[in-house]
Short mmCIF file of C-alpha atoms and ligand atoms in Angstrom, two decimals:
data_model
loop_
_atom_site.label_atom_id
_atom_site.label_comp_id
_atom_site.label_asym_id
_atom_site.label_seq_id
_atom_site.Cartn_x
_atom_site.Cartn_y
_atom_site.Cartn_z
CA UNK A 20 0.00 0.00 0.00
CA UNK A 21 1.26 3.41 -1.02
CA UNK A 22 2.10 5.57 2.18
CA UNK A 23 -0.22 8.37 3.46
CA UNK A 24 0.86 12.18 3.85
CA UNK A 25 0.69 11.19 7.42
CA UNK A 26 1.70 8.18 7.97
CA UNK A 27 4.82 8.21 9.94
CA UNK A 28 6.21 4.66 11.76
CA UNK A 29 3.24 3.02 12.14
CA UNK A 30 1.62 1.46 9.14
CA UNK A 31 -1.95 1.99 7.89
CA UNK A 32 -4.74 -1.15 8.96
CA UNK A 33 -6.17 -1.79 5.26
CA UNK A 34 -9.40 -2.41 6.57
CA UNK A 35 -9.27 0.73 8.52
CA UNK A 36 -8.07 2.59 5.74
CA UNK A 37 -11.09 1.42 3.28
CA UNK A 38 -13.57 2.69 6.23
CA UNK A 39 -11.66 5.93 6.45
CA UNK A 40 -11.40 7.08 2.70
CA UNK A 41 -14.52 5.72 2.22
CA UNK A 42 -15.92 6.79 -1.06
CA UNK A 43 -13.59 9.72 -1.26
CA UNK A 44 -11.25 8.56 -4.39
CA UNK A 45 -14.32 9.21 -6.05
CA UNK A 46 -16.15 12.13 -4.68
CA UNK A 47 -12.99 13.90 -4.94
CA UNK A 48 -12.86 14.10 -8.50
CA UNK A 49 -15.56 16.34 -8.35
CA UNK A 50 -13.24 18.44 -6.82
CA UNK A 51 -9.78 17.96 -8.23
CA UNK A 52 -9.69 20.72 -10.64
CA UNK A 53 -10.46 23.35 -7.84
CA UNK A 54 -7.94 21.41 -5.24
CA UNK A 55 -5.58 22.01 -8.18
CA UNK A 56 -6.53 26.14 -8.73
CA UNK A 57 -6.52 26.35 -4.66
CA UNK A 58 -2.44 25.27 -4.84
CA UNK A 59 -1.90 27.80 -7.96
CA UNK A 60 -3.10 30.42 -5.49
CA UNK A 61 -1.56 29.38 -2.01
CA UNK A 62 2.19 28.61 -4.11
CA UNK A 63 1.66 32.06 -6.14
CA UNK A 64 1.39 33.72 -2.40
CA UNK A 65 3.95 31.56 -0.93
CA UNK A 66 6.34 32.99 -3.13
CA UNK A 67 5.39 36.33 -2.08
CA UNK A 68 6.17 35.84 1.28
CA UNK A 69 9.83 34.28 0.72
CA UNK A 70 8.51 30.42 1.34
CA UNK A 71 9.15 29.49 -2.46
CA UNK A 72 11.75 31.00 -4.56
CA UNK A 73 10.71 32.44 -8.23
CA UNK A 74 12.47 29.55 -9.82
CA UNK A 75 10.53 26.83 -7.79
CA UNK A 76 7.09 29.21 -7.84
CA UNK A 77 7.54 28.91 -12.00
CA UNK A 78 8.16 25.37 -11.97
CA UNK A 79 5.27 24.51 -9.70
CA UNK A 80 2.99 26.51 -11.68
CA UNK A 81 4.20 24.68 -14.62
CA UNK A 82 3.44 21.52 -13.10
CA UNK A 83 -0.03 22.29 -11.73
CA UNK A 84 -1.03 23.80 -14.87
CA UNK A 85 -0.31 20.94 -16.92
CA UNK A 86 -2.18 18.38 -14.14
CA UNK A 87 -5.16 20.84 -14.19
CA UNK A 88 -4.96 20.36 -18.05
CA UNK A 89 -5.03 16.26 -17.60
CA UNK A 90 -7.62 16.56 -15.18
CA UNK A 91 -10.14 18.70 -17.68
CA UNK A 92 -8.95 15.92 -20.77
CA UNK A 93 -10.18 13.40 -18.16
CA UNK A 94 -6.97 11.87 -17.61
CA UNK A 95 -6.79 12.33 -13.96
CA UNK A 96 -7.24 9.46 -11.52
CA UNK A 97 -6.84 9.26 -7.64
CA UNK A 98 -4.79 5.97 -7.70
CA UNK A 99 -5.62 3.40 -4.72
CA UNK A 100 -3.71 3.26 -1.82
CA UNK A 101 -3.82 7.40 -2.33
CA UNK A 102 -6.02 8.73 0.33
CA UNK A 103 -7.85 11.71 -1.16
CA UNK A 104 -7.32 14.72 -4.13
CA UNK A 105 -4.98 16.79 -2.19
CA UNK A 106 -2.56 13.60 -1.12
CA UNK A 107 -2.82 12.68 -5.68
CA UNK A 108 -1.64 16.08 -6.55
CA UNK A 109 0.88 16.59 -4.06
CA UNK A 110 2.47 13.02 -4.95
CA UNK A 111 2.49 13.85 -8.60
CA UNK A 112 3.73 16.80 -8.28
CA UNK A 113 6.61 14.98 -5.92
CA UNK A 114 7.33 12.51 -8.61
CA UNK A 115 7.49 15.27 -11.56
CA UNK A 116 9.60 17.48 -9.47
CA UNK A 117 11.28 15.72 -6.84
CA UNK A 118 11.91 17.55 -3.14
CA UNK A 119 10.41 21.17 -4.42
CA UNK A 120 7.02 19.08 -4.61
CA UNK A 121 6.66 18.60 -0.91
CA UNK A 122 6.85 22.33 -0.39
CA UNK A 123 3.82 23.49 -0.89
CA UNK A 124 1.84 22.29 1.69
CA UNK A 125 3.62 25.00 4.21
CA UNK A 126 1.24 26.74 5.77
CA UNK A 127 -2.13 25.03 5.14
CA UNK A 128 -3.93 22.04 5.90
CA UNK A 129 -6.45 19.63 4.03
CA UNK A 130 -9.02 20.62 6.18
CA UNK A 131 -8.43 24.43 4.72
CA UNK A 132 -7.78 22.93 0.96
CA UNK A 133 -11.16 20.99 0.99
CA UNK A 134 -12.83 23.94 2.33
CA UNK A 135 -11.34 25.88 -0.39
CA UNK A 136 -12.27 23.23 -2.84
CA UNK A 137 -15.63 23.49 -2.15
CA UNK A 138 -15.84 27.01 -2.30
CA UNK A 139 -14.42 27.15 -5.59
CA UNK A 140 -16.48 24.11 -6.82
CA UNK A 141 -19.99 25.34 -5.15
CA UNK A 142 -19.13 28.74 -7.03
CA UNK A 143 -19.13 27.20 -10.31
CA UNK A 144 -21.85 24.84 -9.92
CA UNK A 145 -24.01 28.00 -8.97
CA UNK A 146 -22.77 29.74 -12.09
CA UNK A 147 -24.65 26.50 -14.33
CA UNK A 148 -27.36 25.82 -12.89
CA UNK A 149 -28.27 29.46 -13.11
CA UNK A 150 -27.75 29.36 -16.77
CA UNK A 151 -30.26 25.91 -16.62
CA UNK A 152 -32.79 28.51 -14.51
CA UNK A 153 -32.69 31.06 -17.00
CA UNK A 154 -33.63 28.60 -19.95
CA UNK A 155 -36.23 27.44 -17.96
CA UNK A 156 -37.89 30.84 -16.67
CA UNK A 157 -37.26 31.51 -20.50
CA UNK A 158 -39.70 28.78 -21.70
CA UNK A 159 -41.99 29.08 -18.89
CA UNK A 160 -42.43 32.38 -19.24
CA UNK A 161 -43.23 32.66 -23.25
CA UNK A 162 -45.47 29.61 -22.30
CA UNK A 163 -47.45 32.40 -20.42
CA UNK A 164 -47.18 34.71 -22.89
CA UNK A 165 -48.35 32.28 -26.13
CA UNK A 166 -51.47 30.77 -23.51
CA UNK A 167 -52.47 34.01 -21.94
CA UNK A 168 -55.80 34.15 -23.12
CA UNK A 169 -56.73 30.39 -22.39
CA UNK A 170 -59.09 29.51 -19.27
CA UNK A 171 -58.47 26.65 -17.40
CA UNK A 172 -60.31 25.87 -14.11
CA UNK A 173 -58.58 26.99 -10.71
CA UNK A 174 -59.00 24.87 -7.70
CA UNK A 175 -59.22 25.26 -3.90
CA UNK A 176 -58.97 22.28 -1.94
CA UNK A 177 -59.29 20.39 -5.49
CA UNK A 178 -62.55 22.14 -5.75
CA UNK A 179 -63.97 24.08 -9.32
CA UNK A 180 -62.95 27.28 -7.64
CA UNK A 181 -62.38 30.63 -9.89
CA UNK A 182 -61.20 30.74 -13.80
CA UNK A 183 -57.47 31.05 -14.01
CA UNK A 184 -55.70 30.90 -17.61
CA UNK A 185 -52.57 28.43 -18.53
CA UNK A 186 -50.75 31.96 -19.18
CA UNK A 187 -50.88 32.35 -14.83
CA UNK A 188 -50.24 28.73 -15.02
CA UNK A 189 -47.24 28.86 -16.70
CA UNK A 190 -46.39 32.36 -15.53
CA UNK A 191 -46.84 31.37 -11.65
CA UNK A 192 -43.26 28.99 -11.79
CA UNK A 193 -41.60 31.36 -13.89
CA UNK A 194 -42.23 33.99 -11.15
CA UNK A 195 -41.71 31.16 -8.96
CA UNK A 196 -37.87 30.82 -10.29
CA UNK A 197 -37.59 34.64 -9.50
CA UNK A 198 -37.74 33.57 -5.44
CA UNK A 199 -35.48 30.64 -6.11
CA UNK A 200 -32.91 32.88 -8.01
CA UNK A 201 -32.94 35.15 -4.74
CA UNK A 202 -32.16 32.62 -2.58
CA UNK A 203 -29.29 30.89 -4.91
CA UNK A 204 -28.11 34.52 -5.34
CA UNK A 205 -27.88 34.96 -1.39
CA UNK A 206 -26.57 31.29 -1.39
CA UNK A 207 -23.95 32.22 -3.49
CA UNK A 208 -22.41 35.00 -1.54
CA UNK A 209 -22.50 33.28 1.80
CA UNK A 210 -20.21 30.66 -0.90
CA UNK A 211 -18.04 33.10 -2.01
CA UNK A 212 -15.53 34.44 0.73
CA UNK A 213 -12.02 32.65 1.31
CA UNK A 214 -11.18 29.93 3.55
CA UNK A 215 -8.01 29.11 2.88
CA UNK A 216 -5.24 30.69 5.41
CA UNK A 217 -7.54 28.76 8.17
CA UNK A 218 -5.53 26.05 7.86
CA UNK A 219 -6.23 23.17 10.14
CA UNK A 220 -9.19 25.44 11.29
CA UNK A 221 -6.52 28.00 13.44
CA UNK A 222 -3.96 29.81 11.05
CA UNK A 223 -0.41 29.71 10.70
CA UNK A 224 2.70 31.34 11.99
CA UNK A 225 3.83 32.16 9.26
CA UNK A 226 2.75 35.04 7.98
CA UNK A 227 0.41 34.27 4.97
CA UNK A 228 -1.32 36.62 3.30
CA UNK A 229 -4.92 35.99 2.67
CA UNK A 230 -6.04 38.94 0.90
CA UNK A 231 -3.67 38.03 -1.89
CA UNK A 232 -5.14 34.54 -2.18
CA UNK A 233 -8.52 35.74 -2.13
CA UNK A 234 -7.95 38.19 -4.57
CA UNK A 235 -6.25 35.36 -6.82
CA UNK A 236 -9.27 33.22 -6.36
CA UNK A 237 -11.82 35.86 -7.55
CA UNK A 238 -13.50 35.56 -4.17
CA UNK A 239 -15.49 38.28 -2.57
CA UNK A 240 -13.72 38.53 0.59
CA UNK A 241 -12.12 36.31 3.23
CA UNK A 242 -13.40 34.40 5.89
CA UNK A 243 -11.34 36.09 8.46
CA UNK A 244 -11.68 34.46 11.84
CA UNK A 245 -9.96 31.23 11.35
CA UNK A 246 -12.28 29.45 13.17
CA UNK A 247 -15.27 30.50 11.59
CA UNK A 248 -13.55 29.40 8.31
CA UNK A 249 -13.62 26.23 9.66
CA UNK A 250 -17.21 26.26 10.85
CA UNK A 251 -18.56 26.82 7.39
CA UNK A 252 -17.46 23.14 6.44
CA UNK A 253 -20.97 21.53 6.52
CA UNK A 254 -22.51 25.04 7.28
CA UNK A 255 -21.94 26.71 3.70
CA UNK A 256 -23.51 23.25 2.01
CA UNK A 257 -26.49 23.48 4.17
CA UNK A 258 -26.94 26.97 2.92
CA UNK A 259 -26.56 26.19 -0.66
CA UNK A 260 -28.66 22.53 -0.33
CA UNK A 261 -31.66 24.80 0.77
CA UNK A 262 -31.01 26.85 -2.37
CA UNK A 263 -31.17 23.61 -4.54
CA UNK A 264 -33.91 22.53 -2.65
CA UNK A 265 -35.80 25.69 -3.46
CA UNK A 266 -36.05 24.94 -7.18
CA UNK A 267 -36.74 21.22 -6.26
CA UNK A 268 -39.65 22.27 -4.37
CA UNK A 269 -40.77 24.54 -7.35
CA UNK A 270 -40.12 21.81 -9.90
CA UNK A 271 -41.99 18.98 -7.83
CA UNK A 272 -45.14 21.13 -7.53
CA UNK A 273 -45.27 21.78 -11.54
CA UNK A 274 -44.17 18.34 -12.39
CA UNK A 275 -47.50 16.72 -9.84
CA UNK A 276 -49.96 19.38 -11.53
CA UNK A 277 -48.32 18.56 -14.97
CA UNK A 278 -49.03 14.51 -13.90
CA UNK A 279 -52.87 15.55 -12.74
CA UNK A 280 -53.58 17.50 -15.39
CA UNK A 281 -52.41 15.06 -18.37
CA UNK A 282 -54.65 12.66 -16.52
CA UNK A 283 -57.85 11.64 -18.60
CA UNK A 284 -59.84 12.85 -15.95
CA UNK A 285 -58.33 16.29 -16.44
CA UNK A 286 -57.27 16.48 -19.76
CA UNK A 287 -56.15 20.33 -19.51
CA UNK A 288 -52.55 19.27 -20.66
CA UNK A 289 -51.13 16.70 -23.45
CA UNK A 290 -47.11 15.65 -22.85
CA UNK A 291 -45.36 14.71 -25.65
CA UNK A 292 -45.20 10.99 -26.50
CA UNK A 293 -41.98 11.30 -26.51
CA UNK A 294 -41.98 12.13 -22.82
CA UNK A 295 -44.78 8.89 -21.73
CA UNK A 296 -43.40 5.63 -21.31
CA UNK A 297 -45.95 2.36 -22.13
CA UNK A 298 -47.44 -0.43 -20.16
CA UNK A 299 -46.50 -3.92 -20.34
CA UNK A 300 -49.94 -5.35 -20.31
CA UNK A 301 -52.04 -1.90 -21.29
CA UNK A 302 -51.59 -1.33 -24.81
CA UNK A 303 -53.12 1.94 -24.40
CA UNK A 304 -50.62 3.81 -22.16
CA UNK A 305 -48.94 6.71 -22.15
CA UNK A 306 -48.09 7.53 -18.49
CA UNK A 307 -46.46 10.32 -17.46
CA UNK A 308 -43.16 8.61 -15.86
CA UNK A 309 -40.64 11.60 -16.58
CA UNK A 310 -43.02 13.81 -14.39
CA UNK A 311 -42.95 11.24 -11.78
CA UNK A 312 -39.62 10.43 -11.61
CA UNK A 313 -38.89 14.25 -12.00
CA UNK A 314 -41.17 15.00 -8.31
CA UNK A 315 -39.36 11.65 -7.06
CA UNK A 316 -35.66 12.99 -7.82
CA UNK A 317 -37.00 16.94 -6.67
CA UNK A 318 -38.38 15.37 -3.79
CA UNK A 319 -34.76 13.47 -2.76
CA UNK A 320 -33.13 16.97 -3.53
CA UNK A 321 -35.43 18.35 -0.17
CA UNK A 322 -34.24 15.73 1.52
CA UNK A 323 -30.31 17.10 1.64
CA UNK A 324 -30.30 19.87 3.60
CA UNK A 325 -32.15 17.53 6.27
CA UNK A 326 -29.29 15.36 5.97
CA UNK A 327 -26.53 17.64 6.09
CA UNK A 328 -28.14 19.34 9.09
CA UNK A 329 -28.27 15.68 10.70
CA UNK A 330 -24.63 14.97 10.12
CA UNK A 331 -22.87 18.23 11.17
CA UNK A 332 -26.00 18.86 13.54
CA UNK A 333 -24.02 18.06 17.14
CA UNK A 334 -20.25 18.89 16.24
CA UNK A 335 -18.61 21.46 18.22
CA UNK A 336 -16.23 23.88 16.57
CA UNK A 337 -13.20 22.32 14.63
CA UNK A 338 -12.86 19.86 12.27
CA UNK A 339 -13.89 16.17 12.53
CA UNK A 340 -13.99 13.82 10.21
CA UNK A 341 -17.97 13.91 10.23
CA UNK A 342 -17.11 16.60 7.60
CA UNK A 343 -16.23 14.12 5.04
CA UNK A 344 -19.40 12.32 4.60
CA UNK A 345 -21.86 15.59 3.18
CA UNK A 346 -19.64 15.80 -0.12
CA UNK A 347 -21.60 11.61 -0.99
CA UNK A 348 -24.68 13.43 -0.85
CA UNK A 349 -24.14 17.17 -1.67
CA UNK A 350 -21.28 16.93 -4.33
CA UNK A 351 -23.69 15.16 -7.07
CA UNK A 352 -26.64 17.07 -6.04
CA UNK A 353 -26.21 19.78 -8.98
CA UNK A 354 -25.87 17.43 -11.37
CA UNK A 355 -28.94 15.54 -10.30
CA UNK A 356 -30.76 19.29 -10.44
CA UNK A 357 -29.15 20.25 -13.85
CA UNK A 358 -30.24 16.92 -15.14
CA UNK A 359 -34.11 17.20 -13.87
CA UNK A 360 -34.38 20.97 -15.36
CA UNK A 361 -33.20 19.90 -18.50
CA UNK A 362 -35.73 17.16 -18.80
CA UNK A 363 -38.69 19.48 -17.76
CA UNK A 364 -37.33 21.86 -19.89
CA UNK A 365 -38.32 20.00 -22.88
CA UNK A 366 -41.76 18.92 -21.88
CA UNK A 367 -42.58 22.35 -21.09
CA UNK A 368 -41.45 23.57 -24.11
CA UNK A 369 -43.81 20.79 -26.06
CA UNK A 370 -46.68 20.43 -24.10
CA UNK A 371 -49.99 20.72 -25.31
CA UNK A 372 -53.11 22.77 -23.72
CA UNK A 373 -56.61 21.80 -24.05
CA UNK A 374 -58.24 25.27 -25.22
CA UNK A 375 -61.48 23.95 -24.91
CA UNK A 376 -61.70 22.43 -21.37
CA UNK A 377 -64.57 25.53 -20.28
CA UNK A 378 -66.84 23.55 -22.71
CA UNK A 379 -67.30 21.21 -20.17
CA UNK A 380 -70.77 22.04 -18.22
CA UNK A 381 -69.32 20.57 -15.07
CA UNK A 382 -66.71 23.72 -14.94
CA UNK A 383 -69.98 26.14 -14.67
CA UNK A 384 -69.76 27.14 -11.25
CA UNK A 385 -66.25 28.49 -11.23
CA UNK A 386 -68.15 31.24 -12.62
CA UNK A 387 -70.15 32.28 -9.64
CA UNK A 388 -67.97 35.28 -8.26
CA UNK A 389 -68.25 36.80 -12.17
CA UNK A 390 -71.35 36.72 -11.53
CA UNK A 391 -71.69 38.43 -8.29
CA UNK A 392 -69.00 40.84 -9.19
CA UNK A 393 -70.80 41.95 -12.05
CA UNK A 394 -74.36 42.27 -10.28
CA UNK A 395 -72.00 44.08 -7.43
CA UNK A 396 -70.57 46.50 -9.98
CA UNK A 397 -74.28 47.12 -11.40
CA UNK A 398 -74.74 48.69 -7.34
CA UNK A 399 -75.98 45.25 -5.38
CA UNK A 400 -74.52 44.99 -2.46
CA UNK A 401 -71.99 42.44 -2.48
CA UNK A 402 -73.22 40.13 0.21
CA UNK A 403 -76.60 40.34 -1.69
CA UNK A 404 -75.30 39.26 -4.93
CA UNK A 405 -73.39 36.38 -3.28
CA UNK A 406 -76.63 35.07 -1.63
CA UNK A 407 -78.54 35.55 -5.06
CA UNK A 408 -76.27 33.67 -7.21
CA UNK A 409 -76.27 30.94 -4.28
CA UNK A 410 -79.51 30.81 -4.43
CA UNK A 411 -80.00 30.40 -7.98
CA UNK A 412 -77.04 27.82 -8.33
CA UNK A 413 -79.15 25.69 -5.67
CA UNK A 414 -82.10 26.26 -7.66
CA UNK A 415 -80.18 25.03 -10.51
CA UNK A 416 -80.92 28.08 -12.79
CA UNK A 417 -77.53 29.72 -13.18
CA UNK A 418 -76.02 30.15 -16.50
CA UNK A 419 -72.63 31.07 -16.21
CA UNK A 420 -71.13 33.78 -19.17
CA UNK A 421 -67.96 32.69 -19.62
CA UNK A 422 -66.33 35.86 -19.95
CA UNK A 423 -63.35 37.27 -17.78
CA UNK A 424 -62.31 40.64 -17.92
CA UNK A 425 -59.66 41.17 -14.74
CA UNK A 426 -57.26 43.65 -15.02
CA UNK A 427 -55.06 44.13 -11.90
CA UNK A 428 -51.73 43.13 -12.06
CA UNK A 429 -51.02 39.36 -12.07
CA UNK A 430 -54.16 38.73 -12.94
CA UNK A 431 -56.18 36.31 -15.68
CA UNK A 432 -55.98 39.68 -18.02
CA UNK A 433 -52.81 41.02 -17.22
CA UNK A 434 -50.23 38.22 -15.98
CA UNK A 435 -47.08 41.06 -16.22
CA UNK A 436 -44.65 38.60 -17.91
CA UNK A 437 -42.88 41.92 -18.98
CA UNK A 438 -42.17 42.45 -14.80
CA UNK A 439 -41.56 38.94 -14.09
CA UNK A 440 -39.03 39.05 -16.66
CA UNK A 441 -37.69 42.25 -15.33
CA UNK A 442 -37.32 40.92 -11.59
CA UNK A 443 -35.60 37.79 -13.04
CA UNK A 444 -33.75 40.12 -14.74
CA UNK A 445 -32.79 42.23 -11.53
CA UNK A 446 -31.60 39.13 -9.65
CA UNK A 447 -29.77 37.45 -12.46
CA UNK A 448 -27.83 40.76 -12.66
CA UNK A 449 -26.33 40.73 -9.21
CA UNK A 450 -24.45 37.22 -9.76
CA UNK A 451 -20.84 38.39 -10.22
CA UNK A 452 -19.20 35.31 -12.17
CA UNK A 453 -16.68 37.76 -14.51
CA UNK A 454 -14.61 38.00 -11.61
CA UNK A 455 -13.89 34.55 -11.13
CA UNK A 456 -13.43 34.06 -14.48
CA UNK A 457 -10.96 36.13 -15.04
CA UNK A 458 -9.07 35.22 -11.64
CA UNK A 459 -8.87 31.35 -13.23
CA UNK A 460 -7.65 32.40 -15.93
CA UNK A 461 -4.74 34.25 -14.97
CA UNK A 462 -3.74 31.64 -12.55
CA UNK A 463 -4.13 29.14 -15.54
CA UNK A 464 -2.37 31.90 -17.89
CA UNK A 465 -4.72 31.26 -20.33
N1 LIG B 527 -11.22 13.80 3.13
C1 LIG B 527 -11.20 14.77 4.16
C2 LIG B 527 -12.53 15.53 4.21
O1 LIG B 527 -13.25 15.53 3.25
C3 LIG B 527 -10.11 15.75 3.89
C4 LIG B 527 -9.59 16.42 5.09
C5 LIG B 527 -8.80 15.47 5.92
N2 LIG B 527 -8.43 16.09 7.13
C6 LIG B 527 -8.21 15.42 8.26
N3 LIG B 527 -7.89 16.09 9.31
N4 LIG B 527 -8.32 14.12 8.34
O2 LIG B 527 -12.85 16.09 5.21
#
């Protein structure tokens, strides 16, 4: 067995070592290319502080460049017997560059490169599936727009209730995105402050300079207290699993009306075919599987922060080894999300609306209050006009006109896609990605 960055006289218990790395080799990957950006930073600012010389800080850099390079071709593997991302690189860099490889782990830690890692990795992840949310409030949205003037039933307690149109419909989770985008946007600053300096969760005597790190990293400012920077391990992916869980919760609720309403019994909606799956005994079937699956996976997704909070939920301050154990869950978590709104994406985009469903006599009564708002307008008292359309609906002789004319804003007549846009518009503005971007690639001198 290949040796561990720690191990000193006593040798590693395989079986203890398997229980310990656990599924690490492979989470890790997710974070390999950040572990790698993290040491461009740290050995750019150990230079600065006389801990590297320029000669060693240009052949380093070489060297992590060309690793970051094999990890994007896919060529990057954390070989067994290694113990995590930051014990590959630092070997490989060891056996590319003999003794000036082992220098630069002075002054830092794992525990402040995986916090770093995650950072950096959290950041970017944000940065897509923001660019999935805006194709998605995209579609929904012009959805609203092409369906504003068709009725559909509204329901209270699964009751006929009040007209409503498939342009609110549509419109109502393309405002709903708005909410989520302010919550990921919030999610994303708590993400985007710097870690590493903490080093094993208490600084360094030597004297590092964080600002410089921070400002190689593109962050938006440091963690300062040391300590803190080690209690956002496990705090930081709450934060951002609520975020995620936000557009789950969004995307479960559309995907169980989108289920209902293709249902016979509703027939408001048509998917594609290419989005039903068959029976194996009903040769009729076309069931609505990628919906299901889609409020299965969104309802998993609401599961995580529960499950982060459990894990981390009793540690004191400091690291522990807990720690390791959220990246199984959270790390493919944005990939899962990505996936889902890519998926829903498309059926939105080709569903089909019943424009006739009001032809139905059993929708009648949803327009009662049109009625009693239009006697009230004509100078009834409103509580009068309620009681006399009651009493004529029990009597059976109400004949609904199935007109609507609202007006206010958000309403049937006036669903404001124009301001929804603009508030999505707002929020999507205050992400600051450029200056990561150019951060990377400076330290990648590309
Ligand atoms: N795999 C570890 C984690 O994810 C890396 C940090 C190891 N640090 C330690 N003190 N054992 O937390």
């Amino acid at each position: 067995m290949a040796s561990k960055l720690w191990e000193k006289s006593v040798e590693v218990n395989h079986d203890v070592d398997t229980y310990t790395v656990g599924r690490d080799r492979e989470m890790d990957l997710y974070l390999a290319k950040y572990d790698v950006l993290g040491s461009l930073a740290h050995i750019t600012m150990l230079e600065s502080i006389g801990l590297l010389t320029a000669d060693e800080l240009k052949t380093l850099t070489s060297a992590l460049r060309d690793i970051h390079g094999e990890i994007e071709a896919g060529q990057f593997v954390i070989e067994d017997g290694i113990e995590d991302v930051h014990s590959q690189v630092e070997l490989m860099l060891t056996r590319r560059l003999g003794d000036v490889g082992k220098k630069i782990h002075s002054g830092r830690s794992r525990n402040d490169q995986v916090l770093v890692d995650l950072r950096l990795f959290i950041r970017s992840e944000i940065e897509d599936l923001v660019h999935h949310i805006v194709m998605l409030f995209g579609t929904l949205n012009e959805q609203s727009r092409r369906y504003r003037t068709v009725l559909m039933p509204g329901y209270t307690h699964l009751q006929v209730a009040m007209p409503s149109s498939f342009g609110l419909w549509f419109g109502a989770y393309a405002e709903a995105l708005v909410d989520d985008l302010t919550v990921l946007r919030a999610a994303y600053g708590v993400t985007n402050r710097n870690p590493l300096g903490s080093a094993a969760g208490y600084g360094s005597s030597f004297p590092l300079n964080r600002t410089m790190t921070t400002e190689l990293l593109g962050f938006g400012s440091i963690d300062y207290n040391v300590v803190y920077a080690q209690m956002g391990r496990g705090k930081t992916e709450r934060i951002v699993a609520n975020a995620i869980a936000n557009v789950a919760a969004t995307i479960a609720k559309l995907a169980f009306d989108a289920c209902m309403f293709n249902s016979q019994n509703f027939g408001f909606i048509k998917l594609a075919d290419e989005f039903t799956t068959g029976s194996s005994i009903m040769p009729h079937k076309k069931n609505p599987d990628v919906f299901e699956l889609t409020r299965a996976k969104c309802n998993k997704l609401q599961a995580l922060p529960y499950e982060i909070t459990l894990i981390t939920n009793n540690l004191p301050s400091g690291y522990f080894r807990d720690l390791q154990l959220v990246k199984e869950s959270f790390l493919p978590a944005f990939g899962e999300l990505k996936s889902i709104i890519v998926m829903v994406n498309a059926m939105m985009a080709q569903v089909k609306v019943n424009e006739h469903i009001l032809d139905d006599s059993r929708y009648d009564l949803m327009f009662s209050v049109e009625e009693v708002n239009r006697r009230t307008r004509e100078g009834v008292p409103f509580r009068d006009a309620y009681k006399q359309v009651g009493l004529e609906i029990e009597a059976g002789r109400f004949s609904p006109v199935k007109e609507v004319a609202h007006t206010h804003e958000g309403s049937i007549g006036n669903p404001c896609n124009d301001e929804i846009a603009a508030l999505f518009e707002k929020e999507l503005s205050q992400f600051d990605f450029d200056t990561y971007h150019r951060a990377f690639s400076s330290l990648l001198g590309s």
